[in-house]
Coordinates of C-alpha atoms and ligand atoms in Angstrom, one line a residue:
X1 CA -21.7 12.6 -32.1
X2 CA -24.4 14.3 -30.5
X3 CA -26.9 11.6 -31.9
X4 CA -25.7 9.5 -30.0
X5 CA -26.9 11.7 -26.9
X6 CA -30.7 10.5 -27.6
X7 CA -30.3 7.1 -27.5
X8 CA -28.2 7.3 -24.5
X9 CA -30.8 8.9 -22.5
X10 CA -33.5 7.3 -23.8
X11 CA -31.9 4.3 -22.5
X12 CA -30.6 5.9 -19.5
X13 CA -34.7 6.5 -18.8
X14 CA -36.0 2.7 -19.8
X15 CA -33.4 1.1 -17.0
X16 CA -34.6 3.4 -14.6
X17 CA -38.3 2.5 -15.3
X18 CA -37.8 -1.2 -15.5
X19 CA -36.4 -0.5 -11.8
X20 CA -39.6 0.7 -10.6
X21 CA -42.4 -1.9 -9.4
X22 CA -44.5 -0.3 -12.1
X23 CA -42.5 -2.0 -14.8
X24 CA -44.4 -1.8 -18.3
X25 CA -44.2 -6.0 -19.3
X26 CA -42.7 -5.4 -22.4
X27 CA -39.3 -4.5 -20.7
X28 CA -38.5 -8.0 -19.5
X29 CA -34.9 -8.9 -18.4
X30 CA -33.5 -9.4 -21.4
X31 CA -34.8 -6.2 -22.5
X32 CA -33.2 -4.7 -19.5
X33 CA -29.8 -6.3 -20.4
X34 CA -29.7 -5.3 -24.1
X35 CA -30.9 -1.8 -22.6
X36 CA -28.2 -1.7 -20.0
X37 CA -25.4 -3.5 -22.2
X38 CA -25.8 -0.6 -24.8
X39 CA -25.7 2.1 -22.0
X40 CA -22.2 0.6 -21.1
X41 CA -21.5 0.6 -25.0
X42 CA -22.3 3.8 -25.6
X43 CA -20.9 5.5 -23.0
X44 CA -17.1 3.4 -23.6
X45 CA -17.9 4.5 -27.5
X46 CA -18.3 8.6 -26.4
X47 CA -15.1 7.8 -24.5
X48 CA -13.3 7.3 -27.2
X49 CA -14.3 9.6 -29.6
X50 CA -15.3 12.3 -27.6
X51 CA -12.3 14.7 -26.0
X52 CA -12.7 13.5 -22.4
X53 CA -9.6 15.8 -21.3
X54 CA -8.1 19.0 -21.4
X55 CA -4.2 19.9 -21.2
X56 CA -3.8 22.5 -18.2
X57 CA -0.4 23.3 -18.2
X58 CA 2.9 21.8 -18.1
X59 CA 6.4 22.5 -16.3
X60 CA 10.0 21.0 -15.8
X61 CA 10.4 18.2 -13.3
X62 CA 13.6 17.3 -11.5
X63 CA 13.1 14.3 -9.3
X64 CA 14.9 11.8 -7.7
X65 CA 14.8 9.4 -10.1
X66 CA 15.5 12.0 -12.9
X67 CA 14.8 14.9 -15.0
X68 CA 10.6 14.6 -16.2
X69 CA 8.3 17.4 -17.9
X70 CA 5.1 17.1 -16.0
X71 CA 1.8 18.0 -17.4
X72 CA -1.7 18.5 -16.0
X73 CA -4.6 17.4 -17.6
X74 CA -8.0 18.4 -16.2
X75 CA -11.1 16.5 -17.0
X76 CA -14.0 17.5 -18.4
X77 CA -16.2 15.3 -16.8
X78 CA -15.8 16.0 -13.2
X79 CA -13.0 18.6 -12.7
X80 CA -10.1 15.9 -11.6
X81 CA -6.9 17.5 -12.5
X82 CA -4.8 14.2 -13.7
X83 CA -0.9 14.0 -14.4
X84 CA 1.7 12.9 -16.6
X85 CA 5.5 12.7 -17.0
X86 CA 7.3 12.8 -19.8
X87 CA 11.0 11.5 -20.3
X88 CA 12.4 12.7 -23.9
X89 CA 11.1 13.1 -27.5
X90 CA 7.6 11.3 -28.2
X91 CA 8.4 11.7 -31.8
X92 CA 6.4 9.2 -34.0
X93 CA 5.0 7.9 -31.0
X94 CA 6.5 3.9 -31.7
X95 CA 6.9 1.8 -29.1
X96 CA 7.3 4.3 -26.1
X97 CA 8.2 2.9 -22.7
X98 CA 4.7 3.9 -20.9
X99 CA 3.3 3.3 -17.2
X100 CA -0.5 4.0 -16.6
X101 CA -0.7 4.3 -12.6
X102 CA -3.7 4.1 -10.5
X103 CA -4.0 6.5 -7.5
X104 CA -3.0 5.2 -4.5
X105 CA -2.4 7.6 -2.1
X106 CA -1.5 5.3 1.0
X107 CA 1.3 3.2 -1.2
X108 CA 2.8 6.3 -3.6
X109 CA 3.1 9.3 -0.7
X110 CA 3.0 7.3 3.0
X111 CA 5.2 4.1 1.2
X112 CA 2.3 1.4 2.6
X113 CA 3.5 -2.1 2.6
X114 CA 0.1 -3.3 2.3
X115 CA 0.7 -3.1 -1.3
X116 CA 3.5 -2.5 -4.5
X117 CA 2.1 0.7 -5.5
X118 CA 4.6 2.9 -4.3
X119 CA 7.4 0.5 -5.5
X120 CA 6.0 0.1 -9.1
X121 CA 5.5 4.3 -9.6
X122 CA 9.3 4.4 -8.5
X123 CA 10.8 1.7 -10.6
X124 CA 9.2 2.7 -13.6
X125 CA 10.6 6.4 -13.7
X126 CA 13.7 4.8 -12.9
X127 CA 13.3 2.3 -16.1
X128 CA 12.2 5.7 -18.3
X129 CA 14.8 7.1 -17.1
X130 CA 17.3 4.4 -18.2
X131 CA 15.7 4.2 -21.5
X132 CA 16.0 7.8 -21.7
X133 CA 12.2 8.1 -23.5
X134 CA 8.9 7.4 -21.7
X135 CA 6.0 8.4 -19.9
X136 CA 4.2 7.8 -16.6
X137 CA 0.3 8.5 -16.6
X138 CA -0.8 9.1 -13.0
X139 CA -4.2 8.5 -13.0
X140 CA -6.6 10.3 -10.2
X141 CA -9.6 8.7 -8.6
X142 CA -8.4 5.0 -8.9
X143 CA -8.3 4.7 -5.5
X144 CA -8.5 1.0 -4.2
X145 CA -9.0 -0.2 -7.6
X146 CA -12.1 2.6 -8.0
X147 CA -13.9 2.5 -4.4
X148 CA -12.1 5.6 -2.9
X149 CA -9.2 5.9 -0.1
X150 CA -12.7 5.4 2.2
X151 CA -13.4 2.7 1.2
X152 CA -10.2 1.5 0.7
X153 CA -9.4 2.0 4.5
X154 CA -12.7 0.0 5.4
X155 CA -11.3 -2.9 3.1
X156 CA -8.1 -3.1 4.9
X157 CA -10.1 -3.5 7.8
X158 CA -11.5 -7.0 6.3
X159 CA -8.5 -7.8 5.2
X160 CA -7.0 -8.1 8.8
X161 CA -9.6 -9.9 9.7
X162 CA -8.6 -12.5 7.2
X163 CA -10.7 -11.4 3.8
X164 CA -8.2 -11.2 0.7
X165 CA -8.3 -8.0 -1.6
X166 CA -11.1 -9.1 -3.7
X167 CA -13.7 -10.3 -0.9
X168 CA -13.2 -7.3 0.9
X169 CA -14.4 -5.0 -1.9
X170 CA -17.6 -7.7 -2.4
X171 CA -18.0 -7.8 1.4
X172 CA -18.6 -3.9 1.1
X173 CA -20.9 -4.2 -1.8
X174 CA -18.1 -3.0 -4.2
X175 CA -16.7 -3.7 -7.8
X176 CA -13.4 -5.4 -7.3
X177 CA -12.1 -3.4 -9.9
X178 CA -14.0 -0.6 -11.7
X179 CA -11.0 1.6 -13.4
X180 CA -11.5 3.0 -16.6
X181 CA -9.0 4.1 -18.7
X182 CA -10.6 6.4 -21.3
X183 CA -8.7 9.6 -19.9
X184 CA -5.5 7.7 -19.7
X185 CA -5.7 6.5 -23.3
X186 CA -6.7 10.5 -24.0
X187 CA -3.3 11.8 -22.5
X188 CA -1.4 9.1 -24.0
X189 CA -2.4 10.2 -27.7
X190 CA -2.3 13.7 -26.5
X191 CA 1.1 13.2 -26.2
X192 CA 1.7 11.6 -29.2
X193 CA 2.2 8.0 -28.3
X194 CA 0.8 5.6 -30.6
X195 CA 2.1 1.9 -29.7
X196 CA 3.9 1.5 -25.9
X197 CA 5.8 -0.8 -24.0
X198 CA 3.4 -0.7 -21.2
X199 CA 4.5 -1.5 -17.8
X200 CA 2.3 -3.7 -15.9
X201 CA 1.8 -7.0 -14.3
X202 CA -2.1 -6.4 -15.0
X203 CA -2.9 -8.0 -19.2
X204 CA -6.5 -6.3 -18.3
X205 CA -5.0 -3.5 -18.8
X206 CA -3.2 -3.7 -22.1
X207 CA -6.4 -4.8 -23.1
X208 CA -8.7 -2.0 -22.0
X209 CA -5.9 0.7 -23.3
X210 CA -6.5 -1.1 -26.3
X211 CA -10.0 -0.5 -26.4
X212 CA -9.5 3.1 -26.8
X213 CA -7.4 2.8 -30.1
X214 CA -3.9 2.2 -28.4
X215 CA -1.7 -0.5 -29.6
X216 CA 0.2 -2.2 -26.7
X217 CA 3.6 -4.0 -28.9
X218 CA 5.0 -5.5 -25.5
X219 CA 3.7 -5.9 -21.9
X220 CA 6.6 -5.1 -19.5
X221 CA 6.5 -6.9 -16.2
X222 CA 6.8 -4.7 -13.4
X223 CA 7.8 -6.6 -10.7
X224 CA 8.8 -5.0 -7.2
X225 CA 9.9 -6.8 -3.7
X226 CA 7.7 -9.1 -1.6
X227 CA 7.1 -8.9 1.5
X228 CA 5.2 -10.1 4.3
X229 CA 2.6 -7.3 4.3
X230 CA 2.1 -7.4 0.1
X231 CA 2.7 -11.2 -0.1
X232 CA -1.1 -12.2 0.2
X233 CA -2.2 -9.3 -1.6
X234 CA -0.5 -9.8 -4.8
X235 CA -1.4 -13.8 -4.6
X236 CA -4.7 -12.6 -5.0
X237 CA -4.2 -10.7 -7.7
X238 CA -2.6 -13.2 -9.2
X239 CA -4.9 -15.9 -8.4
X240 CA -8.8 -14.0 -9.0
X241 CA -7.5 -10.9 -11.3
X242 CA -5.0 -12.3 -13.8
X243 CA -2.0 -10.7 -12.8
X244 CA 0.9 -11.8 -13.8
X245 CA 4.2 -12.0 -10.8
X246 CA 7.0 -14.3 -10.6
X247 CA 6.1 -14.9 -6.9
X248 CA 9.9 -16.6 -6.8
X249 CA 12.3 -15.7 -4.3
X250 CA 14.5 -13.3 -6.5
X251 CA 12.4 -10.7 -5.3
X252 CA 11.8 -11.9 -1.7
X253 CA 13.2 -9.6 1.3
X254 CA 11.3 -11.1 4.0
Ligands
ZN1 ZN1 -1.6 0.7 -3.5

């Protein structure tokens, strides 16, 4: 689709020219936001056509909650080595359990409490495992929702000073939430998987994944203990960002 390369730039070059004070006056804002909203377009469409990933290598995978092949996927884009596990046959690809994790280095290797990270990556290789066919997509660079472990650090510094999840990221000058999941959908049809149960407590991201050509047939709730430290943290992200918890006390500890 290298046509599309053209247009793209050419874009790319009138939003950086309306920025400047020497604006021509036939770029007026809602030139700018067509302009900008078919950047964003275009750059979601080369996604999704265009091979964004590569498959490194792969390797058996013993591990406390079972028996995984891992794979490495390296992107093309900017070198990030990405993983997935796979539990049993793909085959036809129909309805495989699947988990699509963001990076979070703080909650998956150091078991924070700030959040359910760590919790969630654990009980869905234990659900694959029990099912006996899945896989677990560990995204890289999804650090605090997309800002960086940095950043992430600076926004847990709001947040003890009372600022939730969200207006700690907007008190930085940050998106609240700037995944993307163009490389995740690439590994998952890479694999072979075609529809998925996808675990998540996050319906953004069933419908992103399915922006990229995946069919989601059931949204799995992936719900992991509360406690004092995560408490406030996933009320937020139930109340501002959609996410869906049964906040009852079956899964209280504290
Ligand atoms: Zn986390």
């Amino acid at each position: 689709m290298d046509f599309l390369t053209p247009v793209y730039l050419l874009a790319a070059l009138l939003i950086g020219t309306t920025l400047q004070s020497s604006s021509p006056p036939i770029l007026n804002e809602a030139t700018i936001f067509s302009v900008g909203f078919l950047v964003i377009a275009l750059s979601l469409y080369k996604k999704k056509i265009n091979k964004i990933v590569k498959r490194v290598s792969s390797a058996r995978l013993p591990t406390a909650c079972g028996s995984f092949v891992v794979y490495c996927y390296k992107s093309m884009s900017d070198g990030l080595e990405h993983v997935a596990i796979v539990k049993g046959e793909i085959g036809k690809g129909k309805n495989v359990l699947v988990r699509v994790h963001s990076e979070c280095l703080t909650g998956d290797i150091f078991g924070s409490a700030r959040c359910d990270c760590g919790n969630q990556l654990e009980l869905a290789m234990k659900l694959i495992e029990e099912a006996g066919r899945g896989v677990v997509v560990y995204l890289r660079g999804h650090e605090g929702r997309g800002i960086g472990l940095g950043h992430k650090l600076r926004a847990y510094n709001l947040q003890d000073n009372g600022r939730d999840t969200v207006q700690a990221n907007e008190d930085l000058g940050l998106p609240v939430d700037s995944r993307d999941y163009g490389i995740g959908a690439q590994i998952l049809k890479d694999l072979g998987v075609k529809t998925m149960k996808l675990m998540t407590n996050n319906p953004i991201k069933c419908i992103k994944l399915k922006g990229y050509g995946l069919e989601v047939s059931e949204r799995v709730p992936i719900v992991t203990p509360i406690t004092k430290d995560n408490k406030r943290y996933l009320e937020t992200k139930e109340a501002k960002m959609g996410h869906l918890y049964s906040l009852g006390t079956q899964n209280a500890i504290y």
